[in-house]
Short mmCIF file of C-alpha atoms in Angstrom, two decimals:
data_model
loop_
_atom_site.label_atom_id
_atom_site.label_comp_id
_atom_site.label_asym_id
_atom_site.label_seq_id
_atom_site.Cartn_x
_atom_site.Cartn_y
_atom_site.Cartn_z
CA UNK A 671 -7.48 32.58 27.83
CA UNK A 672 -7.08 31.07 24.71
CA UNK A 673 -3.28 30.90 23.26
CA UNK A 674 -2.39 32.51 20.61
CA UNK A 675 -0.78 29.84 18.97
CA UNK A 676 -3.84 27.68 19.15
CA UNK A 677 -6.34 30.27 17.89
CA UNK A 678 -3.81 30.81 14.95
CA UNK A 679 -4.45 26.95 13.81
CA UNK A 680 -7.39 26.73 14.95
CA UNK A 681 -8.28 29.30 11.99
CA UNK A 682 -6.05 27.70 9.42
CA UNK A 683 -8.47 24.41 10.40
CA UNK A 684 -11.05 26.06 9.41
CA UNK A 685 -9.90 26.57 5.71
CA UNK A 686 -9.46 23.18 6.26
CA UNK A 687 -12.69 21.98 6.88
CA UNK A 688 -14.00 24.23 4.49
CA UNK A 689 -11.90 22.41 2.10
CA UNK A 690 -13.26 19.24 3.04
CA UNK A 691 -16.70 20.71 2.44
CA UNK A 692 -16.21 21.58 -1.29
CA UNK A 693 -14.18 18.21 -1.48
CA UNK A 694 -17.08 16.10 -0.21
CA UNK A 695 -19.62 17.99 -2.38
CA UNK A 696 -17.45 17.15 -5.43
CA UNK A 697 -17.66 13.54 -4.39
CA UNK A 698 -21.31 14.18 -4.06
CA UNK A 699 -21.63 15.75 -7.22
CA UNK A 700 -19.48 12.98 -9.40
CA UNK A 701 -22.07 10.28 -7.41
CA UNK A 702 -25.36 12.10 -8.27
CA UNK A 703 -23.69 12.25 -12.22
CA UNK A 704 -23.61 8.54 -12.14
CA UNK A 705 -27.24 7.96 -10.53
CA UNK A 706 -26.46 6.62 -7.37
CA UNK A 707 -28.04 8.89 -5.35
CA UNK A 708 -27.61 7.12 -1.67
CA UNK A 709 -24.12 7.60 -2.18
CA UNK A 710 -24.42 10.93 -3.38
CA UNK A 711 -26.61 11.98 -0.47
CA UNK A 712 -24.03 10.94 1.84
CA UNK A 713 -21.59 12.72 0.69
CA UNK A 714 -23.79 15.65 0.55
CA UNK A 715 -24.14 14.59 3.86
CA UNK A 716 -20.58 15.02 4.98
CA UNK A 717 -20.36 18.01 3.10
CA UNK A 718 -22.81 19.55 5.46
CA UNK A 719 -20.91 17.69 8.54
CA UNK A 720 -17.28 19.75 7.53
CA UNK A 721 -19.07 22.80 7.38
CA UNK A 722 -20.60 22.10 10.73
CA UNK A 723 -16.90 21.84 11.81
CA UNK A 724 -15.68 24.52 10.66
CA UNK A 725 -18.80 26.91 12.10
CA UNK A 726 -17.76 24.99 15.84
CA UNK A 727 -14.46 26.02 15.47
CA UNK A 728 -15.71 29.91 14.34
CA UNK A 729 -17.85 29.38 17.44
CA UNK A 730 -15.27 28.60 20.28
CA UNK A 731 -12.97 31.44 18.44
CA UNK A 732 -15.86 34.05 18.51
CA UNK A 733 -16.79 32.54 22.50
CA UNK A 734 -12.84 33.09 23.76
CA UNK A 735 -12.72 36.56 22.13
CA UNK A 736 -10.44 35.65 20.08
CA UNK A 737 -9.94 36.87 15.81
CA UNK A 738 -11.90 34.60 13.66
CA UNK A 739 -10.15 34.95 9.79
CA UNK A 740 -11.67 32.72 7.19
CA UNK A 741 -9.08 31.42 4.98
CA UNK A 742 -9.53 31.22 1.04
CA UNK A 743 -9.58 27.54 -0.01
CA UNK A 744 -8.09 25.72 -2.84
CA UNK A 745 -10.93 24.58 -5.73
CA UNK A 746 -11.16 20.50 -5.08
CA UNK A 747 -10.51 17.64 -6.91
CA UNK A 748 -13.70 17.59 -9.28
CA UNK A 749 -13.08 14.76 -11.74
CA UNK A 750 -13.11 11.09 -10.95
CA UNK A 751 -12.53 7.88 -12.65
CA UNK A 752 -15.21 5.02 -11.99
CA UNK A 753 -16.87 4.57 -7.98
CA UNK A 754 -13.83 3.93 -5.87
CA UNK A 755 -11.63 7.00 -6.53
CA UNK A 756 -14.01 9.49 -4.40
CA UNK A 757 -13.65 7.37 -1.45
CA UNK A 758 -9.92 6.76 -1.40
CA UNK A 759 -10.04 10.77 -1.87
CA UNK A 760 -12.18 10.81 1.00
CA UNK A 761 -10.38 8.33 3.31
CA UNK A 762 -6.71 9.84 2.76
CA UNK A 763 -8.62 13.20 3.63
CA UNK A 764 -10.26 12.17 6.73
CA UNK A 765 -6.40 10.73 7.66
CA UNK A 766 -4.89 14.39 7.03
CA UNK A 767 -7.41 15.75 9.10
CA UNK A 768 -7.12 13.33 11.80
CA UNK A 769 -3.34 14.54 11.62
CA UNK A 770 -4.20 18.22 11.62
CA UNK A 771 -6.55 17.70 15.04
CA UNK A 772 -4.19 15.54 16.71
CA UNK A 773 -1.56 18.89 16.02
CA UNK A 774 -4.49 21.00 17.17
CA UNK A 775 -4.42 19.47 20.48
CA UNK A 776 -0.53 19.08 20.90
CA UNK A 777 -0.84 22.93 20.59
CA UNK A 778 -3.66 23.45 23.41
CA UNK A 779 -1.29 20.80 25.61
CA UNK A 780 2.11 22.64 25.02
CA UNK A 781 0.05 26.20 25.61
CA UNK A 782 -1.63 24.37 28.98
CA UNK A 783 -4.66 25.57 27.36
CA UNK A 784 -7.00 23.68 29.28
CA UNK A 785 -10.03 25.04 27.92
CA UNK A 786 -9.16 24.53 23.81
CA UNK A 787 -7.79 21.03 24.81
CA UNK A 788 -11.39 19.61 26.22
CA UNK A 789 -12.85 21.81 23.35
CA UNK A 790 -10.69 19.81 21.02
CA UNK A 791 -11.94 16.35 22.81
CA UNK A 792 -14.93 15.71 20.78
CA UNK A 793 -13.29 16.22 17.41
CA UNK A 794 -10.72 13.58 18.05
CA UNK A 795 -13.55 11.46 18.94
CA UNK A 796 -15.20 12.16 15.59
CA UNK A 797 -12.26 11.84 13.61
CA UNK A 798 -11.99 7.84 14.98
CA UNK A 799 -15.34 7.50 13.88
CA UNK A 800 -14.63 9.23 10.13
CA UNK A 801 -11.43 7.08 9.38
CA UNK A 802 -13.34 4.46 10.67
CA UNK A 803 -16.34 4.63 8.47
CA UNK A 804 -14.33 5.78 5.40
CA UNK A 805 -12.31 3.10 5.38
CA UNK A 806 -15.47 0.70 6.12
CA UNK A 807 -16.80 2.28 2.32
CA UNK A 808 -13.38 2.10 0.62
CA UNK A 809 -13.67 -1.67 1.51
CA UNK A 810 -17.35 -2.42 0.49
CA UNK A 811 -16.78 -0.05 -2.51
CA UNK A 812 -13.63 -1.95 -3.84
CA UNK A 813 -15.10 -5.67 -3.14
CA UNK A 814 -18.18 -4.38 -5.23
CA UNK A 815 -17.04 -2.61 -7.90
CA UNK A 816 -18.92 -3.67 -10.47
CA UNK A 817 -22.05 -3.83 -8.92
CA UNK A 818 -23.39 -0.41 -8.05
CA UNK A 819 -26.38 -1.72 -6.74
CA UNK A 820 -24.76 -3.47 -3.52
CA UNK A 821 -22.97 -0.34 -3.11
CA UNK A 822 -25.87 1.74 -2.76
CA UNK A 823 -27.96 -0.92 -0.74
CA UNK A 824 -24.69 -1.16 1.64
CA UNK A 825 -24.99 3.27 2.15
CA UNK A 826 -29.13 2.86 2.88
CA UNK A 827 -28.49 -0.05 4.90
CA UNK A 828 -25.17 0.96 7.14
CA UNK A 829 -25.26 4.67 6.72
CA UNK A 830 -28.34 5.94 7.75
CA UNK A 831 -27.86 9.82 10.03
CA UNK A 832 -27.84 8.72 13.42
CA UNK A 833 -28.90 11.66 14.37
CA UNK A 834 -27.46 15.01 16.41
CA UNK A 835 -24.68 14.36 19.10
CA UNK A 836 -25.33 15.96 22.02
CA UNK A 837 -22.26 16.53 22.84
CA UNK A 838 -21.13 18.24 19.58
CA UNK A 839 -19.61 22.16 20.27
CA UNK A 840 -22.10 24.60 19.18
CA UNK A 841 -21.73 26.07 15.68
CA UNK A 842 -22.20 29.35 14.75
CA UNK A 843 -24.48 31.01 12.89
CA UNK A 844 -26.86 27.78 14.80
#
């Protein structure tokens, strides 16, 4: 049985991946404004990817009978000055998230809720990976700031969708 405690975050985490949804596609939105549409399409890309998240996490709620309540959001940060201030956005965010599913799991430990603690396995997995990769960007995004062209040659080249993980929780609504 799921605890309560842990189904109560686990639905404030989904506000806040739908957050990191409409922050993503405002990062896509400020790239495609600037014509540079391979970094726009990634972040289109992980706009699509927190959404994903956040219909995993309705998922496993809606599996373990428990309440699923979709929190409002607040509007994101729209405006942006020049190519690097998106992905600094976008790193600190995937840092506060990492935060939030590391809590996530403390929870489903103190609760000895065995079943919400493997379910939250795979997400501290992928937040590794998004730091990981953010941070990769911030640095090829800083060292070639003033030529956009590297920048979007780097996304093409070192971005490309590896595809569907297997081992990703079902979303819902999938």
């Amino acid at each position: 049985m799921t605890a309560a405690r842990f189904a109560a975050q686990l639905n404030d985490q989904i506000g806040n991946e739908l957050a990191a949804h409409n922050q993503y596609l405002a990062c896509a939105v400020h790239y495609d404004a600037m014509t540079m549409p391979q970094m726009a399409a990634f972040f289109y890309g992980q706009a699509l990817e927190e959404r994903a998240h956040a219909m995993m996490m309705v998922k496993y709620l809606l599996d373990t009978d428990c309440e699923v309540k979709i929190p409002g959001v607040e509007s994101p940060i729209s405006s942006f000055e020049g190519v690097v201030a998106p992905v600094a956005l976008a790193l600190e965010q995937e840092k506060r998230v990492t935060e939030q599913i590391n809590a996530l799991l403390r929870t489903a430990r103190e609760e000895n809720d065995f079943a919400s603690e493997q379910f939250m396995a795979w997400f501290i997995k992928e937040q590794v990976e998004e730091v990981a990769t953010m941070s990769d960007l911030l640095t090829v995004v800083e060292r070639n700031v003033d030529d956009i062209e590297d920048i979007e040659d780097f996304i093409a080249r070192e971005q490309s969708s590896g595809g569907d993980d297997p081992m990703a929780p079902r979303q819902a609504g999938a």
